[in-house]
Coordinates of C-alpha atoms in Angstrom, one line a residue:
M118 CA 8.7 -32.3 -4.0
Y119 CA 9.3 -30.7 -0.7
E120 CA 11.6 -33.5 0.5
K121 CA 13.9 -32.9 -2.3
E122 CA 13.8 -29.0 -2.4
M123 CA 13.8 -28.1 1.4
N124 CA 17.5 -28.4 1.9
K125 CA 18.4 -25.3 3.9
E126 CA 17.7 -24.6 7.4
E127 CA 19.4 -21.7 8.8
W128 CA 17.7 -18.2 9.1
D129 CA 19.4 -15.3 7.6
I130 CA 18.9 -11.8 6.3
N131 CA 17.8 -12.9 2.8
V132 CA 15.1 -14.9 4.1
A133 CA 14.2 -12.0 6.5
K134 CA 13.9 -9.6 3.5
E135 CA 11.6 -12.0 1.7
L136 CA 9.3 -12.6 4.7
W137 CA 8.9 -9.0 5.6
G138 CA 8.6 -7.7 2.0
L139 CA 12.0 -5.7 1.9
N140 CA 13.0 -6.9 -1.6
H141 CA 11.2 -4.0 -3.2
S142 CA 11.7 -2.6 -6.6
I143 CA 11.1 1.0 -5.3
R144 CA 12.4 1.2 -1.9
G145 CA 14.5 -1.9 -1.5
N146 CA 18.0 -0.3 -1.9
I147 CA 17.0 2.4 0.7
I148 CA 14.9 0.8 3.3
T149 CA 16.8 -2.3 4.0
V150 CA 18.4 -4.4 6.7
D151 CA 22.1 -4.0 8.1
E152 CA 24.3 -7.0 9.0
E153 CA 23.2 -7.0 12.5
G154 CA 19.6 -7.3 11.8
Y155 CA 18.5 -3.7 12.2
L156 CA 16.0 -2.0 9.7
V157 CA 17.9 0.8 8.3
I158 CA 17.5 3.8 6.0
S159 CA 20.5 3.9 3.5
L160 CA 21.3 7.3 2.1
G161 CA 24.6 7.8 0.3
E162 CA 27.4 6.4 2.5
Q163 CA 25.3 6.5 5.8
K164 CA 23.0 3.7 7.1
I165 CA 20.6 5.1 9.7
R166 CA 19.0 2.7 12.0
V167 CA 15.3 3.2 12.5
K168 CA 15.3 2.1 16.1
N169 CA 18.0 4.6 16.9
L170 CA 16.3 7.4 15.1
L171 CA 13.3 7.2 17.5
E172 CA 15.4 6.5 20.6
E173 CA 17.6 9.4 20.1
H174 CA 14.6 11.7 20.0
G175 CA 12.6 10.1 22.8
F176 CA 9.8 9.1 20.4
D177 CA 7.6 6.1 20.9
V178 CA 5.8 6.9 17.7
A179 CA 6.8 9.0 14.7
Y180 CA 6.5 9.3 10.9
I181 CA 10.0 9.0 9.2
R182 CA 9.8 11.0 5.9
V183 CA 12.6 9.8 3.6
L184 CA 12.4 12.6 0.9
P185 CA 15.1 11.2 -1.4
L186 CA 12.7 8.4 -2.1
I187 CA 10.2 10.9 -3.8
E188 CA 13.2 12.4 -5.8
R189 CA 14.1 8.6 -6.6
T190 CA 10.7 7.8 -8.0
M191 CA 10.4 10.8 -10.1
R192 CA 13.7 10.2 -11.6
T193 CA 12.8 6.5 -12.4
V194 CA 9.5 7.5 -14.1
Y195 CA 11.2 10.2 -16.2
E196 CA 14.1 7.8 -17.3
A197 CA 12.0 4.8 -17.8
F198 CA 9.7 6.9 -20.2
T199 CA 12.7 8.4 -21.9
E200 CA 14.4 5.1 -22.6
L201 CA 11.2 3.5 -23.9
A202 CA 10.5 6.5 -26.0
K203 CA 13.7 5.7 -27.9
V204 CA 12.7 2.1 -28.3
H205 CA 9.3 3.1 -30.0
D206 CA 10.6 6.2 -31.7
F207 CA 8.0 8.1 -29.9
K208 CA 8.4 11.8 -30.7
G209 CA 5.7 13.2 -28.3
G210 CA 6.7 14.5 -24.9
L211 CA 6.1 13.4 -21.2
Q212 CA 4.2 15.9 -19.1
P213 CA 4.3 14.6 -15.5
V214 CA 2.0 16.0 -13.0
F215 CA 1.5 15.4 -9.3
P216 CA -2.3 15.0 -8.1
M217 CA -2.2 17.0 -4.8
K218 CA -5.2 14.9 -3.4
V219 CA -2.5 12.0 -3.0
N220 CA -0.7 14.1 -0.4
P221 CA -1.0 17.9 -0.4
I222 CA 1.0 18.5 2.9
E223 CA 3.6 21.2 2.7
V224 CA 6.8 19.1 3.0
V225 CA 5.5 16.7 0.2
V226 CA 4.4 19.3 -2.1
D227 CA 7.6 21.3 -1.5
A228 CA 9.6 18.0 -2.5
I229 CA 7.6 17.7 -5.6
W230 CA 8.3 21.3 -6.6
R231 CA 12.1 21.1 -5.8
Y232 CA 13.0 17.5 -7.1
G233 CA 10.7 18.3 -10.2
E234 CA 12.4 21.5 -11.4
K235 CA 14.5 19.5 -13.9
Y236 CA 11.5 17.7 -15.4
K237 CA 9.0 20.6 -15.3
W238 CA 6.8 18.4 -12.9
G239 CA 3.2 20.0 -12.9
F240 CA 0.4 19.6 -10.6
N241 CA -3.1 18.4 -10.8
T242 CA -5.6 20.0 -8.5
G243 CA -9.3 19.6 -7.6
S244 CA -10.3 22.0 -4.9
L245 CA -10.1 25.5 -3.7
G246 CA -7.9 24.5 -0.7
E247 CA -5.4 22.8 -3.1
L248 CA -5.2 25.8 -5.3
E249 CA -4.6 28.0 -2.4
L250 CA -1.7 25.9 -1.1
L251 CA -0.3 25.9 -4.5
S252 CA -0.3 29.7 -4.9
K253 CA 2.8 29.8 -2.6
Y254 CA 4.7 28.8 -5.6
L255 CA 3.4 31.5 -8.1
E256 CA 6.6 33.6 -7.5
K257 CA 8.9 30.7 -7.8
G258 CA 8.4 29.8 -11.4
N259 CA 5.8 28.2 -13.7
R260 CA 4.6 24.8 -14.4
I261 CA 1.5 23.2 -16.0
L262 CA -1.7 22.9 -13.9
I263 CA -4.4 20.6 -14.8
Y264 CA -7.5 21.4 -12.9
D265 CA -10.3 18.7 -12.6
G266 CA -12.5 19.7 -9.7
V267 CA -16.0 21.4 -9.9
V268 CA -15.5 24.8 -11.5
S269 CA -16.8 28.1 -10.0
D270 CA -16.1 31.7 -10.2
S271 CA -14.0 31.7 -7.0
I272 CA -12.1 28.9 -8.5
M273 CA -11.5 30.8 -11.8
K274 CA -10.2 33.9 -10.0
I275 CA -7.4 31.8 -8.6
L276 CA -6.6 30.3 -11.9
I277 CA -6.4 33.6 -13.5
R278 CA -3.6 34.3 -11.1
F279 CA -1.7 31.2 -12.2
K280 CA -2.1 32.0 -15.8
E281 CA -1.0 35.6 -15.3
K282 CA 2.2 34.2 -13.9
G283 CA 3.0 32.2 -17.0
W284 CA 1.5 28.8 -15.7
R285 CA -0.1 26.7 -18.4
V286 CA -3.7 26.3 -17.0
I287 CA -5.8 23.4 -18.5
I288 CA -9.4 22.9 -17.1
D289 CA -11.1 19.6 -17.3
V290 CA -14.8 19.8 -18.5
E291 CA -17.1 17.1 -16.9
S292 CA -20.7 18.8 -17.2
E293 CA -22.8 21.5 -18.7
H294 CA -22.0 23.4 -15.4
D295 CA -18.3 23.5 -16.2
L296 CA -19.1 24.7 -19.7
D297 CA -21.4 27.6 -18.4
I298 CA -18.8 28.7 -16.3
L299 CA -15.9 28.6 -18.8
S300 CA -18.1 30.3 -21.5
K301 CA -17.0 33.6 -19.6
Y302 CA -13.3 32.8 -19.7
P303 CA -12.4 32.3 -23.2
E304 CA -8.7 32.5 -22.5
F305 CA -8.7 29.2 -20.8
E306 CA -7.7 26.0 -22.5
I307 CA -9.9 23.0 -21.7
G308 CA -9.7 19.1 -21.3
L309 CA -12.2 16.6 -22.0
R310 CA -12.7 14.1 -19.4
I311 CA -14.3 11.2 -20.8
K312 CA -15.8 8.2 -19.2
P313 CA -14.3 4.9 -20.4
L314 CA -16.6 1.9 -21.1
F315 CA -14.0 -0.5 -19.5
R316 CA -14.4 -1.0 -15.9
P317 CA -11.2 -2.7 -14.3
G318 CA -11.0 -4.6 -11.1
G319 CA -9.6 -3.3 -7.8
K320 CA -11.0 -1.3 -4.7
W321 CA -11.7 1.7 -6.8
A322 CA -13.4 0.0 -9.7
H323 CA -16.7 1.9 -9.0
S324 CA -14.9 5.2 -10.1
A325 CA -14.6 4.0 -13.7
G326 CA -17.1 2.9 -16.3
L327 CA -20.3 4.7 -17.3
E328 CA -21.6 4.7 -13.9
G329 CA -18.6 6.4 -12.4
K330 CA -18.5 9.6 -10.7
F331 CA -16.2 11.6 -13.1
G332 CA -16.3 12.5 -16.5
L333 CA -18.7 12.9 -19.8
T334 CA -20.1 10.1 -21.7
V335 CA -19.7 10.5 -25.4
N336 CA -23.1 11.0 -26.2
A337 CA -23.4 13.8 -23.7
L338 CA -20.3 15.4 -25.2
V339 CA -22.1 15.1 -28.8
K340 CA -25.0 17.1 -27.5
L341 CA -23.0 19.7 -25.5
K342 CA -20.9 20.4 -28.6
E343 CA -23.9 21.8 -30.5
E344 CA -24.6 24.3 -27.9
Y345 CA -21.2 25.3 -26.9
K346 CA -19.5 25.6 -30.4
W347 CA -16.3 26.7 -28.9
I348 CA -15.4 23.2 -27.3
E349 CA -13.5 22.0 -30.4
E350 CA -11.4 25.0 -30.8
R351 CA -10.4 25.2 -27.0
S352 CA -10.0 21.6 -26.4
R353 CA -6.4 20.5 -25.7
L354 CA -6.4 17.5 -23.7
L355 CA -8.2 14.3 -23.2
H356 CA -8.6 13.0 -19.7
V357 CA -9.5 9.2 -19.3
H358 CA -9.3 7.8 -15.8
P359 CA -9.5 4.1 -15.1
G360 CA -9.5 4.4 -11.2
S361 CA -6.7 3.8 -8.8
Q362 CA -4.5 0.8 -8.2
I363 CA -5.3 -1.4 -11.2
Y364 CA -3.5 -4.4 -10.1
K365 CA -4.0 -6.9 -13.1
W366 CA -2.0 -6.2 -16.4
S367 CA -4.8 -7.4 -18.5
D368 CA -7.1 -4.6 -17.2
I369 CA -4.3 -1.9 -17.6
E370 CA -3.7 -3.0 -21.2
A371 CA -7.4 -3.0 -22.1
F372 CA -7.8 0.4 -20.7
I373 CA -4.9 1.8 -22.4
N374 CA -6.2 0.4 -25.7
E375 CA -9.6 2.1 -25.2
A376 CA -8.2 5.6 -24.3
Y377 CA -6.2 5.3 -27.6
N378 CA -9.4 4.5 -29.4
I379 CA -11.2 7.4 -27.8
F380 CA -8.4 9.8 -28.8
T381 CA -8.2 8.7 -32.5
Q382 CA -12.0 8.9 -32.8
L383 CA -12.1 12.4 -31.2
Q384 CA -9.4 13.5 -33.5
T385 CA -11.5 12.6 -36.5
H386 CA -14.8 14.1 -35.1
G387 CA -13.8 17.6 -34.9
F388 CA -11.3 17.7 -32.0
A389 CA -7.9 17.8 -33.9
S390 CA -6.8 20.4 -31.6
I391 CA -6.3 17.8 -28.8
E392 CA -2.6 17.5 -28.4
I393 CA -2.2 15.9 -24.8
V394 CA -3.6 12.6 -23.4
D395 CA -3.8 12.1 -19.7
L396 CA -4.4 8.5 -18.8
G397 CA -5.0 9.1 -15.0
G398 CA -3.6 7.5 -12.1
G399 CA -4.3 3.6 -12.7
L400 CA -0.5 2.5 -12.4
A401 CA -0.6 0.3 -9.4
Y402 CA 2.0 0.9 -6.4
P403 CA 3.4 -2.7 -5.3
Y404 CA 2.5 -2.5 -1.5
L405 CA 3.8 -6.1 -1.7
D406 CA 6.3 -6.6 -4.6
T407 CA 5.9 -10.1 -5.6
R408 CA 4.0 -9.7 -9.0
D409 CA 1.2 -12.0 -7.8
G410 CA -1.6 -10.1 -9.8
T411 CA -3.3 -9.3 -6.4
I412 CA -4.7 -6.1 -5.0
E413 CA -1.6 -6.1 -2.7
S414 CA 1.0 -6.9 -5.5
P415 CA 0.2 -5.9 -9.2
D416 CA 1.5 -8.4 -11.8
Y417 CA 3.1 -5.6 -13.8
G418 CA 5.5 -2.7 -13.2
L419 CA 6.5 0.7 -14.6
I420 CA 8.3 -0.6 -17.5
E421 CA 5.2 -2.6 -18.8
Y422 CA 3.0 0.3 -18.2
F423 CA 5.0 2.8 -20.3
N424 CA 6.1 0.2 -22.9
H425 CA 2.4 -0.6 -23.9
I426 CA 1.4 3.3 -23.7
L427 CA 4.1 4.2 -26.1
K428 CA 3.8 1.2 -28.4
V429 CA 0.1 2.0 -28.9
F430 CA 0.5 5.9 -29.3
S431 CA 3.4 5.6 -31.5
R432 CA 1.3 4.2 -34.2
L433 CA -0.1 7.8 -34.8
E434 CA 1.3 10.0 -37.4
K435 CA 1.4 12.9 -34.9
H436 CA 2.4 11.7 -31.4
P437 CA 0.8 13.5 -28.5
T438 CA 2.2 14.6 -25.2
L439 CA 1.5 12.0 -22.6
V440 CA 0.7 13.1 -19.0
Y441 CA 2.0 10.9 -16.3
E442 CA -0.4 11.3 -13.1
G443 CA 0.6 8.4 -10.9
G444 CA 0.8 10.1 -7.7
R445 CA 0.6 7.1 -5.3
Y446 CA 3.6 5.6 -7.2
I447 CA 5.7 8.8 -6.5
V448 CA 5.0 9.3 -2.8
S449 CA 3.8 5.9 -1.2
A450 CA 7.4 4.7 -0.1
H451 CA 8.7 8.1 1.4
R452 CA 6.8 7.9 4.6
I453 CA 7.3 5.2 7.4
L454 CA 5.2 4.8 10.5
V455 CA 7.2 3.5 13.5
A456 CA 5.7 2.8 16.7
K457 CA 6.9 1.1 20.0
V458 CA 5.0 -2.1 21.3
V459 CA 3.8 -0.9 24.8
D460 CA 2.1 -4.1 25.8
V461 CA 2.0 -7.8 24.8
R462 CA -1.2 -9.7 25.5
P463 CA -2.5 -13.2 24.9
Y464 CA -4.7 -13.3 21.7
S465 CA -6.9 -15.8 23.2
T466 CA -6.9 -17.9 26.3
E467 CA -3.5 -19.2 27.6
Q468 CA -3.0 -22.1 30.0
A469 CA -2.7 -20.9 33.4
R470 CA -2.0 -23.8 35.5
S471 CA -1.2 -27.5 35.6
L472 CA -4.2 -29.6 34.5
G473 CA -3.4 -32.3 37.0
S474 CA -5.2 -35.6 36.1
V475 CA -6.6 -34.2 32.8
Q476 CA -4.4 -36.0 30.2
V477 CA -4.8 -33.9 27.2
E478 CA -1.9 -35.8 25.3
D479 CA -3.7 -39.1 25.4
F480 CA -6.2 -38.0 22.6
L481 CA -3.4 -37.6 20.3
S482 CA -1.7 -40.9 20.9
N483 CA -3.3 -42.5 17.8
V484 CA -2.7 -39.6 15.4
R485 CA -0.2 -40.8 12.6
S486 CA -1.0 -38.4 9.8
I487 CA -2.7 -35.1 9.1
D488 CA -5.8 -37.1 8.0
D489 CA -6.0 -38.6 11.4
L490 CA -5.7 -35.3 12.8
K491 CA -8.5 -33.7 10.8
K492 CA -10.9 -36.3 11.9
L493 CA -10.0 -35.8 15.6
V494 CA -10.3 -32.0 15.3
N495 CA -13.7 -32.1 13.8
E496 CA -14.8 -34.4 16.6
Y497 CA -13.4 -32.2 19.2
K498 CA -14.9 -29.1 17.8
K499 CA -18.3 -30.8 18.0
Y500 CA -17.9 -31.6 21.3
V501 CA -16.9 -28.2 22.5
H502 CA -19.7 -26.7 20.7
K503 CA -22.2 -29.0 22.2
S504 CA -20.8 -28.5 25.7
K505 CA -21.0 -24.8 25.6
Q506 CA -24.7 -25.1 24.6
V507 CA -25.8 -27.4 27.3
H508 CA -23.5 -26.7 30.2
Q509 CA -23.7 -23.6 32.5
Y510 CA -20.1 -23.3 33.9
T511 CA -19.1 -22.4 37.5
L512 CA -16.2 -20.0 37.7
E513 CA -13.9 -22.8 38.4
E514 CA -15.2 -25.0 35.6
R515 CA -14.8 -22.1 33.2
E516 CA -11.2 -21.7 34.4
L517 CA -10.6 -25.4 33.6
A518 CA -12.3 -25.4 30.3
E519 CA -10.2 -22.4 29.3
D520 CA -7.1 -24.2 30.2
V521 CA -8.2 -27.6 28.5
I522 CA -8.9 -25.6 25.3
S523 CA -5.5 -24.0 25.5
K524 CA -3.7 -27.1 26.0
V525 CA -5.7 -28.9 23.5
R526 CA -4.8 -26.1 20.8
D527 CA -1.1 -26.1 21.8
E528 CA -1.0 -29.9 21.6
L529 CA -2.5 -29.9 18.1
L530 CA -0.1 -27.3 16.9
A531 CA 2.8 -29.1 18.2
K532 CA 1.4 -32.4 16.5
I533 CA 1.0 -30.7 13.3
Y534 CA 4.7 -29.3 13.5
E535 CA 5.9 -32.8 14.3
L536 CA 4.1 -34.5 11.3
V537 CA 5.1 -31.7 8.7
R538 CA 8.7 -31.7 10.0
N539 CA 8.9 -35.5 9.5
K540 CA 7.0 -35.4 6.3
P541 CA 7.0 -31.9 4.6
S542 CA 4.5 -32.9 1.9
Q543 CA 1.7 -33.1 4.4
I544 CA 1.7 -29.3 4.6
E545 CA -0.7 -29.6 1.5
S546 CA -3.2 -31.4 3.7
V547 CA -3.0 -28.6 6.4
I548 CA -3.4 -25.7 4.1
N549 CA -6.2 -27.4 2.0
D550 CA -8.2 -27.8 5.4
P551 CA -10.0 -24.6 6.3
L552 CA -10.0 -25.6 10.1
L553 CA -6.3 -26.7 10.1
Y554 CA -5.2 -23.6 8.2
K555 CA -6.8 -21.3 10.5
L556 CA -5.3 -23.1 13.4
V557 CA -1.8 -22.9 12.1
T558 CA -2.0 -19.4 11.0
S559 CA -3.9 -17.9 13.8
P560 CA -2.0 -15.4 16.1
S561 CA -1.1 -16.0 19.7
K562 CA -0.4 -12.7 20.9
R563 CA -1.7 -9.3 20.7
Y564 CA 0.8 -6.5 20.6
I565 CA -0.5 -3.1 21.7
L566 CA 1.5 -0.3 19.7
N567 CA 1.7 3.3 20.5
F568 CA -0.2 4.5 17.5
S569 CA -3.7 5.0 16.1
I570 CA -4.7 3.3 12.8
F571 CA -7.4 5.9 12.3
A572 CA -4.9 8.8 12.8
D573 CA -1.7 7.2 11.1
I574 CA -2.8 4.7 8.4
P575 CA -6.6 5.3 8.0
D576 CA -6.7 3.4 4.6
S577 CA -6.3 0.2 6.6
V578 CA -9.9 0.8 8.0
L579 CA -11.5 2.7 5.0
V580 CA -10.6 0.3 2.2
N581 CA -8.7 -2.6 4.0
Q582 CA -5.5 -1.3 2.5
Y583 CA -2.4 -3.6 3.1
F584 CA 0.5 -2.1 4.4
Q585 CA 3.8 -3.9 5.0
A586 CA 4.6 -4.4 8.8
V587 CA 8.2 -5.3 9.8
P588 CA 10.1 -5.2 13.1
A589 CA 12.8 -2.5 13.4
Q590 CA 15.3 -4.9 14.9
R591 CA 16.2 -8.5 15.3
L592 CA 15.5 -9.3 11.6
N593 CA 18.5 -11.6 11.8
E594 CA 16.4 -13.7 14.2
K595 CA 13.7 -16.2 13.4
P596 CA 10.3 -14.9 14.6
D597 CA 8.8 -16.1 18.0
V598 CA 5.1 -15.9 17.3
L599 CA 2.4 -14.5 15.2
A600 CA 0.9 -11.4 16.6
V601 CA -2.2 -9.0 15.8
L602 CA -1.1 -5.4 16.1
G603 CA -3.5 -3.3 18.1
D604 CA -3.6 0.4 18.4
L605 CA -4.5 2.6 21.4
T606 CA -8.1 3.3 20.3
C607 CA -10.9 1.6 22.0
D608 CA -12.3 0.6 18.7
S609 CA -12.0 -3.1 17.6
M610 CA -11.4 -2.0 14.1
G611 CA -8.1 -0.6 15.3
E612 CA -6.1 -3.7 14.6
I613 CA -3.9 -5.0 11.9
N614 CA -4.8 -8.7 11.6
E615 CA -3.7 -10.0 8.3
Y616 CA -0.4 -10.5 6.8
I617 CA 0.9 -11.9 3.4
S618 CA 3.9 -14.1 3.5
H619 CA 5.7 -15.0 0.0
V620 CA 9.2 -16.5 0.7
R621 CA 10.9 -18.2 -2.3
T622 CA 14.0 -19.5 -0.7
P623 CA 14.2 -23.2 0.0
L624 CA 14.1 -23.9 3.7
E625 CA 13.7 -27.2 5.8
A626 CA 10.2 -27.7 7.2
S627 CA 11.3 -26.9 10.7
S628 CA 11.9 -23.3 9.5
W629 CA 8.4 -22.8 8.2
F630 CA 7.1 -22.4 11.8
T631 CA 7.7 -19.7 14.3
K632 CA 10.0 -20.5 17.0
M633 CA 7.7 -20.1 20.2
D634 CA 4.0 -20.6 19.2
L635 CA 4.7 -23.0 16.3
R636 CA 2.6 -21.1 13.9
L637 CA 3.0 -21.5 10.1
M638 CA 4.7 -18.4 8.8
L639 CA 5.9 -19.5 5.4
I640 CA 6.0 -22.2 2.7
P641 CA 8.6 -21.7 0.1
G642 CA 7.3 -20.7 -3.2
R643 CA 3.7 -20.2 -1.9
R644 CA 1.7 -17.1 -1.1
L645 CA 0.1 -17.4 2.4
K646 CA -2.4 -15.2 4.2
L647 CA -1.8 -15.2 7.9
G648 CA -3.7 -14.0 10.9
G649 CA -0.8 -12.1 12.5
V650 CA 2.6 -10.6 11.8
P651 CA 5.6 -12.8 12.3
L652 CA 7.4 -11.1 15.2
H653 CA 9.9 -11.6 18.1
L654 CA 8.8 -11.6 21.7
P655 CA 10.3 -8.4 23.3
I656 CA 12.9 -9.0 25.8
K657 CA 12.4 -7.5 29.3
G658 CA 13.5 -3.7 29.0
E659 CA 13.8 -3.8 25.3
N660 CA 12.3 -1.0 23.2
Y661 CA 10.8 -3.1 20.3
Y662 CA 9.6 -1.0 17.4
I663 CA 7.5 -2.0 14.4
A664 CA 7.6 -0.2 11.0
I665 CA 4.7 0.1 8.8
L666 CA 5.8 0.9 5.4
D667 CA 4.6 2.6 2.4
T668 CA 2.2 5.0 4.3
G669 CA 3.1 8.1 2.0
A670 CA 0.0 8.3 -0.1
Y671 CA -3.4 9.5 1.1
Q672 CA -2.8 8.6 4.8
D673 CA -1.9 12.2 5.7
P674 CA -4.8 14.1 4.4
L675 CA -7.4 11.2 5.5
A676 CA -6.2 11.1 9.1
M677 CA -8.9 11.2 11.8
K678 CA -8.8 12.1 15.4
H679 CA -10.5 9.0 16.6
N680 CA -10.2 8.9 20.5
L681 CA -8.3 12.5 20.0
I682 CA -5.2 10.6 19.0
Y683 CA -3.6 12.3 16.2
G684 CA -0.5 14.1 15.0
A685 CA 2.5 11.9 15.6
P686 CA 6.2 13.9 15.5
E687 CA 8.0 13.7 12.2
I688 CA 11.5 12.9 11.5
I689 CA 12.3 14.1 8.0
L690 CA 15.4 13.0 6.3
D691 CA 16.8 14.7 3.2
E692 CA 20.1 14.7 1.2
K693 CA 21.9 17.9 0.6
N694 CA 25.4 18.3 -0.8
G695 CA 25.9 14.6 -0.3
E696 CA 25.0 14.9 3.4
V697 CA 22.0 13.7 5.1
E698 CA 19.9 16.3 7.0
V699 CA 17.6 15.4 9.9
K700 CA 14.7 17.6 10.7
I701 CA 12.5 17.2 13.6
I702 CA 8.8 18.3 13.6
E703 CA 7.3 17.7 17.0
K704 CA 3.4 18.2 17.1
N705 CA 0.7 18.4 19.8
G706 CA -0.8 15.1 18.9
K707 CA -2.1 12.9 21.7
Y708 CA -0.5 9.4 22.1
L709 CA 0.8 7.8 25.3

């Protein structure tokens, strides 16, 4: 199979886009590559090089906020719903809301307000602080506000102000405590947040199901209805939340079906006044857009999501208004973290001297296939392990041992490259052997970047979130090495040491490996997990930047001050009257 299909050798920008995840349904036309291999932000007629943006302002690290990407995703959501509503003859409306927990910083909330004016994009809040921030818009107009946090008299005082300014305020009920408070405020509409039985997969699966943190069980609602007779009359909204980032279509489909069932059952059991259905934020953002059905890459998109919702709810005689609450989908793409490489270090030992009479190559002389190599590697591994246990090294012996280990590793990698290049089908034996696979996908370098994972992309540590890393230049060149990305902190968790490669373009076997360290970086048509990011070795004097994409959701509010590194400067790009506006916000954050 491989010998017939791999008929293309040259490296080009199309291959680069696949390797570095730039063929993307949301940001692909805006964050892309120019003909000279630079990562660019394409707005209107302008293509702005990411590297130039940082160099022009003297930044070694910055957040680039591309606000038009927020407008683009809002428009995409609205247009997708509108077109599919016609297909299904759906007569209900769309009520989009932005959950402020996703990113409550002022520049983002202001973009949602401005871009959302034509769609009457509302807000979902869950805390006193979010309400206070949103209060600045009280004099600018009115939208819908869905509050689903813990209710208190202090919260109600602020919500009264919104209601007096003409906002439609709906307060989710999740407990008897909420009902006690709301008994004193009969003017407010309420929503019923109900726990689904279905529990989908994913990092946030624990937030759904009967054991989840949020919502009422149906049996609790039935009991409370007897005591609080007014629930039926004041209920306007059903809120069912499946958790965040539901990456399998079968799970999303099952959840939508259950939410429909809950709605129809409530309608026939005294809650006929419910006219709005909020399906929460389960729509997954494609951090890797290859439709793999994995945590990083959902196997469905916005069209499939809306299509099934509208198909199901159009069965009803009276169609409800549907709330869209997918905040991660709206703002993830807008923020790019860019940081300069400030140091390049060996990941492990590197050969430091000539080995003289030690002939490492000899032990590979009889290797004719990957199977031969497997046997040899296992024998060598046992030998090294045994020698470490029984031998106390002198400093000179340790130096020699490190050099030998380095030499053996390099020769093994060269032999694998030679065998696979000559007979590409042997790659199957490599990737199916855990020891060889680890060897060929291990990093050779550690790049130290002027950033902090804890301050700039905390979800990388908190939930092992995958973020796409891509060099800001030389994308028209084949990568030299696989490298782990280390930050400035003194914490071993401050590294990005996993990369997902999924290239479909046919390439000859020699192009599957990095140029300098001969690591496997791709196999056409296969999804690979690598131990490092495919990168170029910086040329002496070169400012080599790496961009981390899709960091616009949750990272700003979750940022920490580990090692007192925090608050990168911001470069904010916006479009007004067809022109690109650039605004710089310098902060007092502590980086290099």
